[in-house]
Amino acid sequence: MLPFTLEKVTSVQDAIAAASSGRRFIAGGTTLIDLMREEVEQPDHLIDINMLPLSEIRIDGSDLVIGALARMADVAAHPDVQRLHPLIAESLIEGASPQLRNMASIGGNLLQRVRCPYFRMHDAPCNKRTPNSGCAAIDGLNAGHAILGTSNHCIATHPSDLAVVLVALDATMLVRGPRGERSFPVEELFRLPGDTPHLEHTLLPGELILAVRVPGGFYSRRARYLKVRDRASYEFALVSAAAALDVGDGVIRQVRLAVGGVGTRPWRLRTVEEALIGKAPDRKIFETAARLALEGARPLSGNHYKLELLPRTIVRALEMTGEAA
Amino acid sequence: MTVNVIGKPLPRVDGRAKITGVARYAADFNQPRQVHAVIVSATVGLGRVTGIDTAQVEKMPGVVAVITHRNAPRLPYAPHKSYIDPATGERLHVLQDDQVRFYGQPVAMVVADTPDQAERAAVALRISYTAERPIVDPADPKARPVVPEAGKQPDARLPADTARGAADSALADAPMRVDEIYEIARENHNPMEPHATVAAWNGDRLTLWSKSQFVINEQAEIAAIFGLPPENIQVICPFIGGAFGTSLRTWPHVTLAAMAARQVGRPVKLVLTRKQMFFTTGHRPRTLQRMALGATADGKLTSIVHEGTGETSRHEEFMEALTSVTTFLYSCPNVRTRYRLQPLDTGTPNHMRGPGEASGVFALECAIDELSYKLGIDPIDLRRRNEPTIDEGENKPFSSRSLMKCHDLAAERFGWSRRTPEPRSMRDGRQLVGMGMASASYPAFHAPANARARLLADGTAEVEVAASDMGPGTYTSMTQVAAETLGLPVERVRFSLGRSDYPPAPSHGGSWTMASVGSAIRAACIAVQEEAAKRPREGRPIEATASSQRDPDVAARFSMHSFGAVFVEVAVDPDVGTIRVRRAVGAYGIGRVVNPRLARSQCTGGMIGGMGMALMERTVLDTRDGRPVNAHMADYLMPVNLDIPPLEAHFVEEMDPHVNALGVKGIGEIALVGMAPAIANAVFHATGKRVRTLPIRIEDVLTA
Ligand SMILES: Cc1cc2nc3c(=O)[nH]c(=O)nc-3n(C[C@H](O)[C@H](O)[C@H](O)COP(=O)(O)OP(=O)(O)OC[C@H]3O[C@@H](n4cnc5c(N)ncnc54)[C@H](O)[C@@H]3O)c2cc1C
Ligand code: SF4
C-alpha cells in the first residue's frame, strides 16, 4: 500500500471543500482499502466522511430516502425498507457477507469497482486500471464478464446488486459538489465503458453522494430480487434480476425489470417491460418477453451460458413476484 | 486406578487456548530485532529474469535488503527426500539462477523493518524477463504424459500399471458396459492460516517457528539445503490453523526466510499472501481419468479398466494414489489400472485431503452409479453383488472391512427407501430432488513413531512427541490415550507436540497420526510405568521413551483400509440450475473411535471439503501465462455457512485386532473421499444429466 494521509471531516461543506484530484472520500472502505492494498487505487489523501450526518433512512411522502452513509446491514434490517421496498432489503442481504454489510455504505456500494480479476493484477493489461494498456479479459478468462454493453476496450460486469434494484425502481441520486446540489436518475450514474473504461460514473469532480431517493409505488407488493450463483452466499451474481409487477384484472399493468451480472452497468430492460404490459402474467408470456433481453448481447469464449441463464433468471424472477418471499 | 477415557467425547483440551487467542500460530511469534521479508513472485510463466532494478528499491523507507539470484548465497541443497516429497526429480532451488519455471515462482525477496514497508518495496521492484508461453493446460497437444519413474519398480507403492486377468478383452465381451472420461479441476488447499515462518540464527544454529505438518522433516530438509547437521536446527509449531496437506512439504518460503535472516543478520518473519498460496505451496493436481466397467446383465463386474493422468511440474513427479482403490473395492476377475503423469510448467502439486483416493474414487463410484442405471439395479444392491471377500488386488484378507455394514446403516439413517429410482422423478415444490450415494475407502496407514512419557512427583504426567495438530484434535485424543494407559485423569496429563527436538513422529497426514503416534504414546506410557515399578520414586521424575511400529508380519498378511458409505440429497433448480446439497449422511468403519466428538467433527469437515470438490473448488489458470486468475478467497469458491446443510456421521462397530494395539484406523481423509461422487450421482438422479467434470456448476446442469 502506498503511504497516504487521512482527514476526518464533520460537515458536508468541509468534505466537498477538501475534495480534489488524487483524493478520495472513504466510507466503509471495503472497496477502497482493498484496492489500495493492491495499489490499484493510489490516492494520496483520504477524506473520511463517516462523521457526516448522512446515515438517515426516512420516509418522505411516498418516497423512501436512504442516506449515503447508511450501512447495507442497517438498510436491509430497517422496518420501513422491509415494508415498502422488500426488493431493496432482499438485494442487500444477498450481497457480500455479514461483516462487509456491517461496514459498507450505500454510497460506496454504488461506486464499488469491478470484480474482473485482471483489474487487480498489475502484471496484466487492463484499460480500466491503466488506460490504453489493453484488456486481458477479452481473450482471457471471462466467464464472469458481461454480454451487454461491452466494448472492445472493457467487458467487466458492474457488480452491485443494490444498483440493479435502484435502476429497476427508478430511484434518483442526490449529490452535492462545488457547484451545488443536483439530482438525477441512478441509472445515469453509470457509464458504458466505450473507449474510456477508466471513467465509470458521471459524478463531477468533488461531488459527494448525499442520498438515494426511491419513489413509492405498486412494486412494493409484487417484487423480487433473484440472484443466481454457484454458492448460497458470499459470491457475486452470475446473473441476477430485479422484477416488480403490478397486475390487475388478470393483466400486467406496470412492470419494472433490471438485471445484473450481464451488463457493464446495471441493465434496465425496457423492451422486455413493454412486451409484458397488457399481457397475462403467465410463464409462456414471460418466456417470450425474456428473450428480448438478449438483444445486442455479445457473448465471449467463457460466458455463453449467460445467453441461456439470463432469460431463465428473468422468467423465474417474474414468476417469483407472484409468490411469497 | 483405571480411567476409561478412550471412546469418550472429551471436548478439545486446547479449545480454550484457541478461543481466547492464547494459542500461538507461526506468524504470531516475534523475535527481538525482527525484520520482515516479502517474496516477489514471477509475473511470467516460463522464461528468464533479465534485469532487476534493485537500486531504487534499496533506497525506499525501511528497506534492509533486496535479495535476488544475483546476490543470494549459493546454498548446498544436499540431496534429501522424505516420503512426502516426490520420489523423482529435484525440489525447486530458490534464487539460485535466473530461470522462471512457472508463474509465481519466487524471483526476489525484499526485507524491511515493517511488513508494510516490505510489501510496498516488493510491489515497486521492477523485474524484466524474457518470456515464453508455458504449457499449463493438460489438454494442450504439446503436453505429453510420462510413465512415473517411481511407479515402474516392481514393488512400487503406487505402481504405474497393474493388471489381473484380461481386462480389455473382458470389457469388449461384456454384455453391459460403461466407458467414460472423468475430469477433476486443480484445487488449492486454502486453509485459513497462511504459510508463515519466523527464522532466527544464533551462530550456525537456526530456530524456525514455522507452519508445518512435519517438523522433523522440515528440520532435515532445511539442514540439507543449508548444509548443516539437523541438530543445529529447531522447528517449532505448536498450532496449525488448518492445512489439509499444504504444510506437509517444506516449501521454498521456509528456505527464503532462513536465507534472509542469515543475509541481514536479524530474525526474519515471512508470511505468504493468499495469492502466493496458489503458487508454491502445492495443489491437488488436475486429473483426467478413463473408467471403463464391464458387467453381466445381473450386475456382476467382469472388467474394470482405470486409466488416470495427473498433472505434475517439470521438475518433480508428484504421485498420488489415483488408481489404488480400483484394485480392491470390488470383486472382479479382470482389472487393469494405468497411472500416468503430465509434466506442465507449474509448481509441483502435493497431497490434498484424500490425495489420489478422492479423485480416483470419484471416477469409480460415478461409473458404478452409471452402471446401476443401465442395469436397473439399485446402486447399493449393485455394490453388494460385487462385494469381495478378500483384497483381490493384493490377494490378501482384509484386516477388517465393514463396507456393507456402513451402507446398511447410512441407508437406513438417510431414508434411502424413500427414493424413487427413476432420474428426475422426485420433486419438492419446483425443485428437482436427487439422492445419490457412493462408497469411500482410504488406507489404514501406520508409520513408525516415538514418544516420551514422564511421571512427575506431583502425580501428573507429561508426554511429548514431534507430532502436529492441524485441527483434528491430536492434542485431545493423544491426551486420552496417555491418560487411559497411565490410569490418570486427563487433567493430570499434559501432552506437547510440534517441536523437532521431541521424539520423532511421522508426517501429520495420510490419516495415520492417531494410529502411529497414539500407539507410540501407549508404548511410552507402558514403558514409564514399568520403569516406575522397578524403582521407588524418590521425588524425581521418571521418564521413558518408546517407539512403536506395525508388526511387519501382520502388515504383510493383511490388507488394511478404512471404508465408508456416503448418502447425499441435493436440490437442483430446474430453471436457473442452482445446485444445493440438502443433507448428507456418512457411515464409516474406522476401527476404534477414540473420541466420537472429534471423529464426528473430522467427518463433517471432510464432507464439507467434498462438497467443495464436487460443486465449487477449482483453480483457474490463464493458459497464456499460467497465472491463477481466481487466487482470492472471494473468487475461489468453497462452501460457506449457508451452503452447509445438516450433516450426519455415524460409525459402525469395528474391532480390528491387526491394524495396531489401539485398534484404530484413520479418519481424516476418508470423510472427504466418497462425497464428490455421491453428490454427482445425486445431481444425476435429480436432473437426468450426468456431469463427469468437477466442479459441477450451474452452467453444467442448466440445459438438463
Ligand atoms: C469480498 C467482497 C464481496 C462482496 N460482495 C458483494 C455482493 O455480492 N454484492 C454487492 O452488491 N456488493 C458486494 N461487495 C461490495 C460491497 O458492497 C462494497 O465494497 C461496499 O458496498 C462499498 O461500500 P463502502 O462504504 O465500504 O465504500 P468505500 O470502500 O468506502 O468507497 C468505495 C468508493 O466509493 C466512494 N464513495 C464512498 N462513499 C461516497 C459518497 N458518499 N460520495 C461519493 N463517493 C463515495 C469512495 O471514494 C470509493 O471510491 C463485496 C465486497 C467484497 C470486498
Ligand atoms: S474487462 Fe475491463 S476491467 Fe477487465 S481487464 Fe478488461 S479492461 Fe480491465
Coordinates of C-alpha atoms in Angstrom, one line a residue, chain A residues 1-3 34 37-39 42 115 117-118 120-125 135-141 143 226-236 238 283 287 302 305-306 308-309 312-316 319 323, chain B residues 42-44 103 116 119-120 123-124 275 430 573-580 615-616 618 620-625 627-640 642-643 696-699 702-704:
Chain A
M1 CA 0.0 0.0 0.0
L2 CA 1.3 3.5 -0.8
P3 CA 1.5 6.0 2.1
D34 CA -8.9 -3.5 -0.6
R37 CA -3.6 -2.6 -0.7
E38 CA -3.2 -3.9 -4.2
E39 CA -2.2 -0.5 -5.4
Q42 CA -3.5 5.1 -5.3
R115 CA -14.5 -7.7 -9.9
P117 CA -9.6 -10.4 -11.8
Y118 CA -7.3 -8.7 -14.3
R120 CA -6.4 -6.3 -9.7
M121 CA -3.3 -7.6 -11.4
H122 CA -0.6 -5.2 -12.1
D123 CA 1.1 -7.6 -14.5
A124 CA -2.0 -7.8 -16.7
P125 CA -3.1 -5.3 -19.3
C135 CA -7.9 -5.7 -22.0
A136 CA -6.7 -9.1 -20.7
A137 CA -10.2 -10.5 -20.3
I138 CA -11.4 -10.2 -23.9
D139 CA -9.1 -13.1 -25.0
G140 CA -8.6 -14.4 -21.5
L141 CA -10.9 -15.9 -18.8
A143 CA -16.8 -16.5 -17.6
L226 CA -33.3 -13.2 -7.7
K227 CA -29.5 -13.7 -7.6
V228 CA -28.2 -16.8 -9.3
R229 CA -24.8 -18.1 -8.2
D230 CA -22.8 -21.3 -7.5
R231 CA -22.8 -20.9 -3.8
A232 CA -25.5 -19.8 -1.4
S233 CA -23.8 -16.7 -0.2
Y234 CA -20.7 -14.5 -0.5
E235 CA -20.5 -14.6 -4.2
F236 CA -21.3 -12.0 -6.9
L238 CA -23.7 -14.9 -12.3
R283 CA -44.9 -18.4 -17.9
E287 CA -40.5 -16.6 -21.7
G302 CA -16.3 -18.1 -21.4
Y305 CA -24.0 -19.8 -20.7
K306 CA -25.3 -16.4 -19.8
E308 CA -29.3 -19.2 -21.6
L309 CA -29.2 -18.2 -17.9
R312 CA -34.3 -18.1 -17.4
T313 CA -33.5 -15.9 -14.5
I314 CA -35.8 -13.2 -15.7
V315 CA -38.7 -15.7 -16.1
R316 CA -38.1 -17.1 -12.7
E319 CA -42.8 -15.8 -11.6
E323 CA -45.0 -16.0 -4.7
Chain B
A42 CA 7.5 -14.1 -11.1
T43 CA 5.0 -12.5 -13.4
V44 CA 5.8 -14.7 -16.4
Y103 CA 4.2 -18.3 -12.9
D116 CA 4.1 -2.6 5.1
E119 CA 5.2 -5.1 0.9
R120 CA 5.5 -1.7 -0.7
V123 CA 5.4 -4.1 -5.4
A124 CA 7.9 -1.4 -6.5
K275 CA -2.4 -15.2 -3.6
R430 CA -40.4 -26.7 -8.0
D573 CA -33.5 -25.6 -9.5
P574 CA -34.9 -26.6 -12.9
D575 CA -35.0 -23.0 -14.2
V576 CA -31.7 -21.5 -13.1
G577 CA -29.6 -24.5 -12.3
T578 CA -28.5 -23.8 -8.8
I579 CA -27.4 -27.0 -7.0
R580 CA -27.7 -27.1 -3.2
L615 CA -19.6 -28.2 -6.6
M616 CA -17.2 -25.3 -6.1
R618 CA -11.2 -25.1 -8.9
V620 CA -8.5 -21.5 -12.9
L621 CA -5.3 -20.9 -14.9
D622 CA -4.9 -18.4 -17.7
T623 CA -3.2 -20.5 -20.3
R624 CA -1.4 -17.5 -21.8
D625 CA 1.0 -17.3 -18.9
R627 CA -1.4 -17.4 -13.8
P628 CA -4.2 -18.5 -11.5
V629 CA -6.9 -15.9 -12.1
N630 CA -9.0 -16.6 -9.0
A631 CA -6.3 -16.6 -6.3
H632 CA -8.6 -14.8 -3.9
M633 CA -11.0 -16.0 -1.3
A634 CA -13.9 -14.2 -2.9
D635 CA -13.2 -15.9 -6.3
Y636 CA -12.0 -19.4 -5.3
L637 CA -15.3 -20.8 -4.1
M638 CA -15.6 -23.1 -1.1
P639 CA -18.7 -23.8 0.9
V640 CA -19.7 -21.0 3.3
L642 CA -25.2 -21.0 4.2
D643 CA -24.2 -23.9 1.9
I696 CA -20.3 -29.3 -11.3
R697 CA -21.7 -25.8 -11.8
I698 CA -24.9 -24.1 -12.8
E699 CA -23.9 -23.9 -16.4
L702 CA -28.8 -25.5 -16.9
T703 CA -29.9 -27.4 -20.0
A704 CA -30.6 -30.7 -18.3

